[in-house]
Every structure is written in C-alpha cells, then in structure tokens.
PDB file of C-alpha atoms and ligand atoms in Angstrom:
ATOM      1  CA  MET A   1     -18.837  17.320 -18.450  1.00 97.00           C
ATOM      2  CA  LEU A   2     -18.959  15.420 -21.731  1.00 98.00           C
ATOM      3  CA  VAL A   3     -17.349  16.803 -24.828  1.00 98.00           C
ATOM      4  CA  HIS A   4     -17.992  15.218 -28.173  1.00 98.00           C
ATOM      5  CA  GLY A   5     -15.668  14.320 -31.031  1.00 98.00           C
ATOM      6  CA  PHE A   6     -15.424  15.251 -34.654  1.00 98.00           C
ATOM      7  CA  PRO A   7     -17.733  15.857 -36.639  1.00 98.00           C
ATOM      8  CA  PHE A   8     -20.317  14.917 -33.944  1.00 98.00           C
ATOM      9  CA  HIS A   9     -22.563  16.720 -31.334  1.00 98.00           C
ATOM     10  CA  SER A  10     -23.517  15.907 -27.876  1.00 98.00           C
ATOM     11  CA  GLY A  11     -26.074  13.315 -29.178  1.00 98.00           C
ATOM     12  CA  MET A  12     -23.156  10.956 -29.504  1.00 98.00           C
ATOM     13  CA  TRP A  13     -23.324  10.405 -25.668  1.00 98.00           C
ATOM     14  CA  SER A  14     -26.873   9.112 -25.641  1.00 97.00           C
ATOM     15  CA  GLU A  15     -25.956   5.723 -24.221  1.00 97.00           C
ATOM     16  CA  GLN A  16     -23.760   7.231 -21.506  1.00 98.00           C
ATOM     17  CA  ILE A  17     -26.135   9.861 -19.988  1.00 97.00           C
ATOM     18  CA  GLY A  18     -28.364   7.358 -18.185  1.00 97.00           C
ATOM     19  CA  PRO A  19     -25.608   5.340 -16.320  1.00 96.00           C
ATOM     20  CA  LEU A  20     -23.560   8.594 -15.625  1.00 97.00           C
ATOM     21  CA  ARG A  21     -26.657  10.393 -14.213  1.00 97.00           C
ATOM     22  CA  LYS A  22     -26.902   7.703 -11.616  1.00 95.00           C
ATOM     23  CA  ILE A  23     -23.433   8.786 -10.364  1.00 94.00           C
ATOM     24  CA  GLY A  24     -23.656  12.549 -10.608  1.00 93.00           C
ATOM     25  CA  ARG A  25     -24.572  15.693 -12.616  1.00 96.00           C
ATOM     26  CA  VAL A  26     -23.881  15.280 -16.293  1.00 97.00           C
ATOM     27  CA  ILE A  27     -23.084  18.256 -18.465  1.00 98.00           C
ATOM     28  CA  LEU A  28     -23.361  17.978 -22.215  1.00 98.00           C
ATOM     29  CA  VAL A  29     -21.429  20.385 -24.373  1.00 97.00           C
ATOM     30  CA  ASP A  30     -21.956  21.052 -28.043  1.00 98.00           C
ATOM     31  CA  LEU A  31     -18.660  22.579 -29.435  1.00 98.00           C
ATOM     32  CA  LEU A  32     -18.805  25.792 -31.423  1.00 98.00           C
ATOM     33  CA  GLY A  33     -20.324  25.012 -34.824  1.00 98.00           C
ATOM     34  CA  PHE A  34     -21.934  21.653 -33.790  1.00 98.00           C
ATOM     35  CA  GLY A  35     -25.261  20.602 -32.631  1.00 98.00           C
ATOM     36  CA  ALA A  36     -27.027  23.395 -30.704  1.00 97.00           C
ATOM     37  CA  SER A  37     -23.943  25.498 -30.940  1.00 97.00           C
ATOM     38  CA  ALA A  38     -24.228  25.666 -34.771  1.00 95.00           C
ATOM     39  CA  MET A  39     -23.237  29.146 -35.948  1.00 93.00           C
ATOM     40  CA  ASN A  40     -25.491  29.496 -38.980  1.00 86.00           C
ATOM     41  CA  GLY A  41     -23.490  31.421 -41.343  1.00 88.00           C
ATOM     42  CA  ALA A  42     -20.992  32.759 -38.861  1.00 93.00           C
ATOM     43  CA  THR A  43     -18.639  29.804 -38.492  1.00 95.00           C
ATOM     44  CA  PRO A  44     -14.982  30.986 -38.515  1.00 96.00           C
ATOM     45  CA  ALA A  45     -12.750  29.361 -41.131  1.00 97.00           C
ATOM     46  CA  THR A  46     -10.786  27.835 -38.360  1.00 98.00           C
ATOM     47  CA  LEU A  47     -12.206  26.614 -34.979  1.00 98.00           C
ATOM     48  CA  THR A  48      -9.289  26.268 -32.851  1.00 98.00           C
ATOM     49  CA  MET A  49      -8.997  23.908 -29.809  1.00 98.00           C
ATOM     50  CA  ASP A  50      -8.349  26.944 -27.600  1.00 98.00           C
ATOM     51  CA  GLN A  51     -11.498  28.730 -28.856  1.00 98.00           C
ATOM     52  CA  GLN A  52     -13.413  25.459 -28.188  1.00 98.00           C
ATOM     53  CA  ALA A  53     -11.870  25.218 -24.626  1.00 98.00           C
ATOM     54  CA  ASP A  54     -12.916  28.782 -23.876  1.00 98.00           C
ATOM     55  CA  ALA A  55     -16.395  27.932 -25.127  1.00 98.00           C
ATOM     56  CA  VAL A  56     -16.540  25.024 -22.692  1.00 98.00           C
ATOM     57  CA  ALA A  57     -15.547  27.235 -19.887  1.00 98.00           C
ATOM     58  CA  ALA A  58     -18.117  29.785 -20.880  1.00 97.00           C
ATOM     59  CA  ALA A  59     -20.783  27.034 -20.819  1.00 97.00           C
ATOM     60  CA  LEU A  60     -19.744  26.258 -17.164  1.00 98.00           C
ATOM     61  CA  ASP A  61     -20.006  29.878 -16.358  1.00 97.00           C
ATOM     62  CA  TYR A  62     -23.505  29.977 -17.907  1.00 97.00           C
ATOM     63  CA  LEU A  63     -24.396  27.022 -15.899  1.00 97.00           C
ATOM     64  CA  LYS A  64     -22.843  28.587 -12.818  1.00 97.00           C
ATOM     65  CA  VAL A  65     -20.619  25.562 -12.277  1.00 97.00           C
ATOM     66  CA  ARG A  66     -17.888  26.782  -9.904  1.00 94.00           C
ATOM     67  CA  GLU A  67     -16.537  23.525  -8.507  1.00 96.00           C
ATOM     68  CA  PRO A  68     -14.037  21.414 -10.504  1.00 97.00           C
ATOM     69  CA  ALA A  69     -15.504  18.695 -12.825  1.00 96.00           C
ATOM     70  CA  THR A  70     -14.512  15.608 -14.483  1.00 97.00           C
ATOM     71  CA  TYR A  71     -13.816  16.558 -18.078  1.00 98.00           C
ATOM     72  CA  VAL A  72     -14.620  13.705 -20.476  1.00 98.00           C
ATOM     73  CA  GLY A  73     -13.405  14.366 -23.975  1.00 98.00           C
ATOM     74  CA  PHE A  74     -13.990  12.135 -26.953  1.00 98.00           C
ATOM     75  CA  SER A  75     -11.290  12.263 -29.672  1.00 98.00           C
ATOM     76  CA  MET A  76     -11.497  15.996 -30.725  1.00 98.00           C
ATOM     77  CA  GLY A  77     -13.152  16.615 -27.442  1.00 98.00           C
ATOM     78  CA  GLY A  78      -9.849  15.192 -25.955  1.00 98.00           C
ATOM     79  CA  TYR A  79      -7.734  17.617 -28.022  1.00 98.00           C
ATOM     80  CA  VAL A  80      -9.981  20.442 -26.660  1.00 98.00           C
ATOM     81  CA  GLY A  81      -9.430  18.810 -23.111  1.00 98.00           C
ATOM     82  CA  TRP A  82      -5.681  19.435 -23.304  1.00 98.00           C
ATOM     83  CA  SER A  83      -6.447  23.081 -24.130  1.00 98.00           C
ATOM     84  CA  PHE A  84      -8.930  23.132 -21.361  1.00 98.00           C
ATOM     85  CA  VAL A  85      -6.435  21.990 -18.666  1.00 98.00           C
ATOM     86  CA  ARG A  86      -3.848  24.403 -20.020  1.00 98.00           C
ATOM     87  CA  ARG A  87      -6.178  27.339 -19.806  1.00 98.00           C
ATOM     88  CA  HIS A  88      -8.785  26.639 -17.285  1.00 98.00           C
ATOM     89  CA  ARG A  89      -6.818  24.067 -14.801  1.00 98.00           C
ATOM     90  CA  ALA A  90      -8.872  25.114 -11.700  1.00 97.00           C
ATOM     91  CA  ARG A  91     -12.007  23.964 -13.188  1.00 98.00           C
ATOM     92  CA  VAL A  92     -10.935  20.195 -13.783  1.00 98.00           C
ATOM     93  CA  ASP A  93     -10.290  17.666 -10.985  1.00 97.00           C
ATOM     94  CA  SER A  94     -10.051  14.544 -13.283  1.00 98.00           C
ATOM     95  CA  LEU A  95      -9.871  13.743 -16.975  1.00 98.00           C
ATOM     96  CA  ILE A  96     -11.248  10.991 -18.924  1.00 98.00           C
ATOM     97  CA  MET A  97      -9.694  10.846 -22.395  1.00 98.00           C
ATOM     98  CA  CYS A  98     -11.694   8.667 -24.715  1.00 98.00           C
ATOM     99  CA  ASN A  99     -10.184   7.601 -27.991  1.00 98.00           C
ATOM    100  CA  THR A 100      -7.890  10.549 -28.250  1.00 98.00           C
ATOM    101  CA  ARG A 101      -4.287  11.516 -28.693  1.00 98.00           C
ATOM    102  CA  ALA A 102      -1.739  13.956 -27.243  1.00 98.00           C
ATOM    103  CA  LEU A 103       0.536  13.890 -30.291  1.00 98.00           C
ATOM    104  CA  ALA A 104       0.083  16.650 -32.884  1.00 98.00           C
ATOM    105  CA  ASP A 105      -0.539  15.848 -36.594  1.00 98.00           C
ATOM    106  CA  THR A 106       2.164  14.817 -38.827  1.00 98.00           C
ATOM    107  CA  PRO A 107       2.683  17.355 -41.658  1.00 98.00           C
ATOM    108  CA  ASP A 108       0.824  14.986 -44.094  1.00 98.00           C
ATOM    109  CA  ALA A 109      -2.128  14.345 -41.652  1.00 98.00           C
ATOM    110  CA  ALA A 110      -2.450  18.072 -41.168  1.00 98.00           C
ATOM    111  CA  GLN A 111      -2.355  18.607 -44.890  1.00 98.00           C
ATOM    112  CA  ALA A 112      -5.137  16.006 -45.477  1.00 98.00           C
ATOM    113  CA  ARG A 113      -7.204  17.790 -42.976  1.00 98.00           C
ATOM    114  CA  ARG A 114      -6.689  21.231 -44.797  1.00 98.00           C
ATOM    115  CA  ASP A 115      -7.476  19.482 -48.186  1.00 98.00           C
ATOM    116  CA  MET A 116     -10.829  18.187 -46.706  1.00 98.00           C
ATOM    117  CA  ALA A 117     -11.529  21.600 -45.187  1.00 98.00           C
ATOM    118  CA  ASN A 118     -11.020  23.328 -48.517  1.00 97.00           C
ATOM    119  CA  SER A 119     -13.123  20.905 -50.461  1.00 97.00           C
ATOM    120  CA  VAL A 120     -15.943  19.773 -48.206  1.00 97.00           C
ATOM    121  CA  GLU A 121     -18.197  22.740 -48.708  1.00 92.00           C
ATOM    122  CA  GLY A 122     -18.316  22.070 -52.505  1.00 94.00           C
ATOM    123  CA  LYS A 123     -18.407  18.185 -52.288  1.00 96.00           C
ATOM    124  CA  GLY A 124     -20.743  17.678 -49.252  1.00 97.00           C
ATOM    125  CA  HIS A 125     -21.078  14.975 -46.507  1.00 98.00           C
ATOM    126  CA  LYS A 126     -20.314  11.996 -48.767  1.00 97.00           C
ATOM    127  CA  LEU A 127     -16.662  13.166 -48.956  1.00 97.00           C
ATOM    128  CA  VAL A 128     -16.490  13.055 -45.179  1.00 98.00           C
ATOM    129  CA  ILE A 129     -18.315   9.762 -44.748  1.00 98.00           C
ATOM    130  CA  ASP A 130     -16.152   7.989 -47.311  1.00 98.00           C
ATOM    131  CA  ALA A 131     -12.972   9.324 -45.844  1.00 97.00           C
ATOM    132  CA  LEU A 132     -13.884   8.834 -42.129  1.00 98.00           C
ATOM    133  CA  LEU A 133     -16.313   5.816 -41.657  1.00 98.00           C
ATOM    134  CA  PRO A 134     -13.714   3.079 -42.363  1.00 98.00           C
ATOM    135  CA  ARG A 135     -11.462   4.750 -39.845  1.00 98.00           C
ATOM    136  CA  LEU A 136     -13.981   5.426 -37.198  1.00 98.00           C
ATOM    137  CA  VAL A 137     -15.191   1.862 -36.793  1.00 98.00           C
ATOM    138  CA  SER A 138     -13.409  -1.508 -36.678  1.00 98.00           C
ATOM    139  CA  PRO A 139     -13.395  -3.802 -39.808  1.00 98.00           C
ATOM    140  CA  ARG A 140     -15.946  -6.019 -38.147  1.00 98.00           C
ATOM    141  CA  THR A 141     -18.353  -3.195 -37.391  1.00 98.00           C
ATOM    142  CA  LEU A 142     -17.895  -1.918 -40.881  1.00 98.00           C
ATOM    143  CA  SER A 143     -18.772  -5.184 -42.542  1.00 98.00           C
ATOM    144  CA  GLN A 144     -21.225  -6.789 -40.029  1.00 98.00           C
ATOM    145  CA  ARG A 145     -22.989  -3.982 -37.985  1.00 98.00           C
ATOM    146  CA  PRO A 146     -24.910  -1.755 -40.309  1.00 98.00           C
ATOM    147  CA  ASP A 147     -26.954  -0.366 -37.344  1.00 98.00           C
ATOM    148  CA  VAL A 148     -23.739   1.098 -35.817  1.00 98.00           C
ATOM    149  CA  CYS A 149     -22.415   2.407 -39.032  1.00 98.00           C
ATOM    150  CA  ALA A 150     -25.846   4.092 -39.707  1.00 98.00           C
ATOM    151  CA  ARG A 151     -25.528   5.894 -36.428  1.00 98.00           C
ATOM    152  CA  VAL A 152     -22.143   7.251 -37.230  1.00 98.00           C
ATOM    153  CA  VAL A 153     -23.315   8.267 -40.748  1.00 98.00           C
ATOM    154  CA  ASP A 154     -26.338  10.172 -39.395  1.00 98.00           C
ATOM    155  CA  LEU A 155     -24.268  12.114 -36.936  1.00 98.00           C
ATOM    156  CA  ILE A 156     -21.759  13.086 -39.712  1.00 98.00           C
ATOM    157  CA  GLU A 157     -24.849  14.146 -41.855  1.00 98.00           C
ATOM    158  CA  GLU A 158     -26.129  16.375 -39.100  1.00 98.00           C
ATOM    159  CA  ALA A 159     -22.872  18.407 -39.017  1.00 98.00           C
ATOM    160  CA  GLN A 160     -22.743  21.676 -40.982  1.00 97.00           C
ATOM    161  CA  LEU A 161     -20.096  21.572 -43.689  1.00 97.00           C
ATOM    162  CA  ALA A 162     -18.648  24.919 -42.503  1.00 97.00           C
ATOM    163  CA  ALA A 163     -18.027  23.442 -39.105  1.00 98.00           C
ATOM    164  CA  ILE A 164     -16.370  20.397 -40.579  1.00 98.00           C
ATOM    165  CA  ALA A 165     -14.051  22.602 -42.449  1.00 98.00           C
ATOM    166  CA  GLY A 166     -13.404  24.883 -39.373  1.00 98.00           C
ATOM    167  CA  ALA A 167     -12.678  21.975 -37.098  1.00 98.00           C
ATOM    168  CA  GLN A 168     -10.313  20.311 -39.554  1.00 98.00           C
ATOM    169  CA  ARG A 169      -8.337  23.455 -39.799  1.00 98.00           C
ATOM    170  CA  GLY A 170      -8.371  23.798 -36.024  1.00 98.00           C
ATOM    171  CA  MET A 171      -7.156  20.315 -35.386  1.00 98.00           C
ATOM    172  CA  ALA A 172      -4.465  20.647 -38.009  1.00 98.00           C
ATOM    173  CA  GLU A 173      -2.876  23.414 -35.986  1.00 98.00           C
ATOM    174  CA  ARG A 174      -3.248  21.931 -32.463  1.00 98.00           C
ATOM    175  CA  PRO A 175      -0.049  21.671 -30.630  1.00 98.00           C
ATOM    176  CA  ASP A 176       1.668  18.502 -29.295  1.00 98.00           C
ATOM    177  CA  SER A 177       0.283  18.069 -25.725  1.00 98.00           C
ATOM    178  CA  THR A 178       2.588  15.095 -24.632  1.00 98.00           C
ATOM    179  CA  GLN A 179       4.575  17.148 -22.145  1.00 98.00           C
ATOM    180  CA  LEU A 180       1.437  18.706 -20.508  1.00 98.00           C
ATOM    181  CA  ALA A 181      -0.087  15.140 -20.208  1.00 98.00           C
ATOM    182  CA  CYS A 182       2.967  13.829 -18.518  1.00 98.00           C
ATOM    183  CA  GLU A 183       3.203  16.745 -16.050  1.00 97.00           C
ATOM    184  CA  LEU A 184      -0.640  16.597 -15.188  1.00 97.00           C
ATOM    185  CA  ASP A 185      -1.231  16.199 -11.451  1.00 95.00           C
ATOM    186  CA  LEU A 186      -4.757  14.858 -12.051  1.00 96.00           C
ATOM    187  CA  PRO A 187      -6.176  11.299 -12.053  1.00 98.00           C
ATOM    188  CA  VAL A 188      -6.619  10.378 -15.707  1.00 98.00           C
ATOM    189  CA  LEU A 189      -8.504   7.586 -17.432  1.00 98.00           C
ATOM    190  CA  ALA A 190      -7.686   6.999 -21.064  1.00 98.00           C
ATOM    191  CA  ILE A 191      -9.973   4.764 -23.062  1.00 98.00           C
ATOM    192  CA  VAL A 192      -9.088   3.178 -26.359  1.00 98.00           C
ATOM    193  CA  GLY A 193     -10.729   0.756 -28.788  1.00 98.00           C
ATOM    194  CA  GLU A 194      -8.768  -2.479 -29.338  1.00 98.00           C
ATOM    195  CA  HIS A 195      -8.953  -1.854 -33.005  1.00 98.00           C
ATOM    196  CA  ASP A 196      -8.867   1.999 -32.999  1.00 98.00           C
ATOM    197  CA  ALA A 197      -7.228   3.250 -36.264  1.00 97.00           C
ATOM    198  CA  ILE A 198      -7.181   7.034 -35.102  1.00 97.00           C
ATOM    199  CA  SER A 199      -5.901   6.922 -31.628  1.00 97.00           C
ATOM    200  CA  LYS A 200      -4.012   3.727 -31.582  1.00 97.00           C
ATOM    201  CA  ARG A 201      -3.629   1.376 -28.624  1.00 97.00           C
ATOM    202  CA  GLU A 202       0.128   1.268 -28.645  1.00 98.00           C
ATOM    203  CA  GLU A 203       0.413   5.145 -28.708  1.00 98.00           C
ATOM    204  CA  LEU A 204      -1.964   5.374 -25.652  1.00 98.00           C
ATOM    205  CA  GLU A 205      -0.033   2.593 -23.757  1.00 98.00           C
ATOM    206  CA  ALA A 206       3.158   4.572 -24.280  1.00 98.00           C
ATOM    207  CA  LEU A 207       1.537   7.940 -23.359  1.00 98.00           C
ATOM    208  CA  THR A 208      -0.130   6.524 -20.144  1.00 98.00           C
ATOM    209  CA  GLY A 209       2.856   4.809 -19.111  1.00 98.00           C
ATOM    210  CA  ARG A 210       4.623   8.114 -18.953  1.00 98.00           C
ATOM    211  CA  MET A 211       1.871   9.985 -17.176  1.00 98.00           C
ATOM    212  CA  ARG A 212       1.851  10.533 -13.397  1.00 97.00           C
ATOM    213  CA  ASP A 213      -1.575   9.097 -12.497  1.00 97.00           C
ATOM    214  CA  ALA A 214      -3.146   7.455 -15.634  1.00 98.00           C
ATOM    215  CA  THR A 215      -5.082   4.284 -16.164  1.00 97.00           C
ATOM    216  CA  LEU A 216      -5.696   2.793 -19.584  1.00 98.00           C
ATOM    217  CA  ALA A 217      -8.865   0.828 -20.474  1.00 98.00           C
ATOM    218  CA  VAL A 218      -8.720  -1.100 -23.807  1.00 98.00           C
ATOM    219  CA  ILE A 219     -12.214  -1.708 -25.056  1.00 98.00           C
ATOM    220  CA  PRO A 220     -12.542  -5.069 -26.893  1.00 98.00           C
ATOM    221  CA  ASP A 221     -14.287  -5.556 -30.160  1.00 98.00           C
ATOM    222  CA  ALA A 222     -14.329  -1.758 -30.937  1.00 98.00           C
ATOM    223  CA  GLY A 223     -12.514   0.569 -33.212  1.00 98.00           C
ATOM    224  CA  HIS A 224     -12.516   4.432 -32.559  1.00 98.00           C
ATOM    225  CA  MET A 225     -16.276   4.559 -31.796  1.00 98.00           C
ATOM    226  CA  THR A 226     -16.015   2.747 -28.569  1.00 98.00           C
ATOM    227  CA  VAL A 227     -19.163   4.435 -27.089  1.00 98.00           C
ATOM    228  CA  PHE A 228     -21.201   2.843 -29.857  1.00 97.00           C
ATOM    229  CA  GLU A 229     -19.245  -0.281 -30.601  1.00 98.00           C
ATOM    230  CA  ASN A 230     -18.984  -1.658 -27.234  1.00 98.00           C
ATOM    231  CA  THR A 231     -21.309   0.510 -25.023  1.00 98.00           C
ATOM    232  CA  THR A 232     -21.286  -1.991 -22.162  1.00 98.00           C
ATOM    233  CA  ALA A 233     -17.533  -2.174 -21.636  1.00 98.00           C
ATOM    234  CA  THR A 234     -17.036   1.687 -22.338  1.00 98.00           C
ATOM    235  CA  ASN A 235     -19.831   2.561 -19.686  1.00 98.00           C
ATOM    236  CA  ARG A 236     -18.269   0.120 -17.097  1.00 98.00           C
ATOM    237  CA  ALA A 237     -14.891   1.780 -17.618  1.00 98.00           C
ATOM    238  CA  LEU A 238     -16.391   5.253 -17.304  1.00 98.00           C
ATOM    239  CA  GLY A 239     -18.383   4.290 -14.231  1.00 97.00           C
ATOM    240  CA  GLU A 240     -15.736   2.441 -12.311  1.00 97.00           C
ATOM    241  CA  PHE A 241     -13.267   5.419 -12.724  1.00 97.00           C
ATOM    242  CA  ILE A 242     -15.882   8.058 -11.772  1.00 96.00           C
ATOM    243  CA  ASN A 243     -17.112   5.949  -8.847  1.00 94.00           C
ATOM    244  CA  GLU A 244     -13.617   5.528  -7.416  1.00 93.00           C
ATOM    245  CA  LEU A 245     -13.074   9.354  -7.635  1.00 90.00           C
ATOM    246  CA  ARG A 246     -16.261  10.390  -5.697  1.00 77.00           C
TER     247      ARG A 246
HETATM  248  C1  MLT B   1     -12.791  12.569 -33.683  1.00 84.00           C
HETATM  249  O1  MLT B   1     -13.532  11.417 -33.561  1.00 84.00           O
HETATM  250  O2  MLT B   1     -13.003  13.522 -32.972  1.00 84.00           O
HETATM  251  C2  MLT B   1     -11.876  12.505 -34.878  1.00 84.00           C
HETATM  252  O3  MLT B   1     -11.601  11.342 -35.292  1.00 84.00           O
HETATM  253  C3  MLT B   1     -10.570  13.196 -34.435  1.00 84.00           C
HETATM  254  C4  MLT B   1      -9.600  13.384 -35.545  1.00 84.00           C
HETATM  255  O4  MLT B   1      -9.949  13.546 -36.675  1.00 84.00           O
HETATM  256  O5  MLT B   1      -8.345  13.279 -35.087  1.00 84.00           O
END
C-alpha cells in the first residue's frame, strides 16, 4: 500500500509500481484532496493526518483487503502512517517510512505552513514551487537535473490549491509520534536521502536507533525526492526489505 507525499498524488510512485508488482499486490492510494480523491469544492479547510489515515482504511475496506499489509508512506504519507498504525494497527504488518519524520513541527515551522495555507489560494502554485522545490531536491538535482525538477513541478501543479492549504494545516497540527515509533512491534524500514533537507539523515539515524526493529537505508546522491533522484537505489532498498518479509 503506497501512500504519497505532499503535495503529490499516487502518480509519484510510477517508477516503483513495476518492480513492486513482481513481489506482490500493489495498492496505490490518493489521499483526500489529491489525485483521484480531489474533492472539487468540498475540501475541508484542514485535512488532518487522522482523517487521511481513516480514508486509507476505507480504501482497504473498499478493496476488501482484510489481511495486514506493508504500509509504505512517503513524507506526508509517513505522517499519515503514524496515524494509521495508531488507529488501524491490525491492518499493518510492516512499515516503510520514506523520507519522513516522527517529530512534530516546531512552532515556527507550523506557522510557516499556516501562512502558506492562508495565502496559497490567492497566490497560486508558484508560491508553493518557489518555497518547496529547493527543499525537495538536492542542490545538485536543482542545478543539474532539470528533468527531475520538471517532474516535481508538474506534480505540484496538478494539486488543487484548496488541498495544499488543507494538508498544510493538517500537517501543522500533527502530533509527535516518536514514542509511538519507539514502541512499535513491527519491522520498519526507514529510507532517507543523503542530502534530504526535510527529513534529515541524522534525525532518522537517531530515531531508528531507538526503535525496536528498524533499518535505515541512506540513498546516495538524493535529497528528499529519493524515488525520483535515485530510483535504482530506492527500489533496491524497497525490494530487499519486502522480499525479506515475505
Ligand atoms: C512531503 O514530501 O510530503 C512534504 O515535504 C512533507 C512536509 O512538508 O513536511
């Protein structure tokens, strides 16, 4: 079950679907407000991680998936993942947390999210691209890999502005999940980009070091967007972990 990041949709996993399908069933989820789950004028002002986690569970109900699955969350999809294990523990047997964090936002970071939420609908996608792109990819990707940058920009432009606002407000109020992470009795793979500016390598090293059954894969030559910036290494890490489980 692959759960995308902010402000993307399930299309961000296009390079992972083929390799993962060779191992097992792949379920792609569009979180509320994004992709095929766009709410067209009915997007709540705040899209909380708990609401999103319940929507993921509803998607599993719809697909009649009763057996526990591997939850793969990218960044915001990982924040939703902590809510998912808190609220729907029996539906998960392993977790892959890609480029994500267990810590809550600092007050300044939460305020920056609310500021973007409050101005994005007037200012448009450029505000989001200017603020996020330099943090989403590594400095080398930003200056030398226009193809990768264009993919990220295209995904951002496909997001509805109301969903961007709602998700930012939701992420701003997400709780700290460090204790939950440390108490989890599940095999966990954490993936982080060597140059990730959002979910930092040192933070993930400290977190996984305290967890009961966690492995950390550091993806070289990648920032936050590991799945695009170093697809080969990311897919290898995903495949090895899932193959060991099954
Ligand atoms: C994401 O990729 O989902 C975002 O970078 C998460 C965030 O803004 O913290």
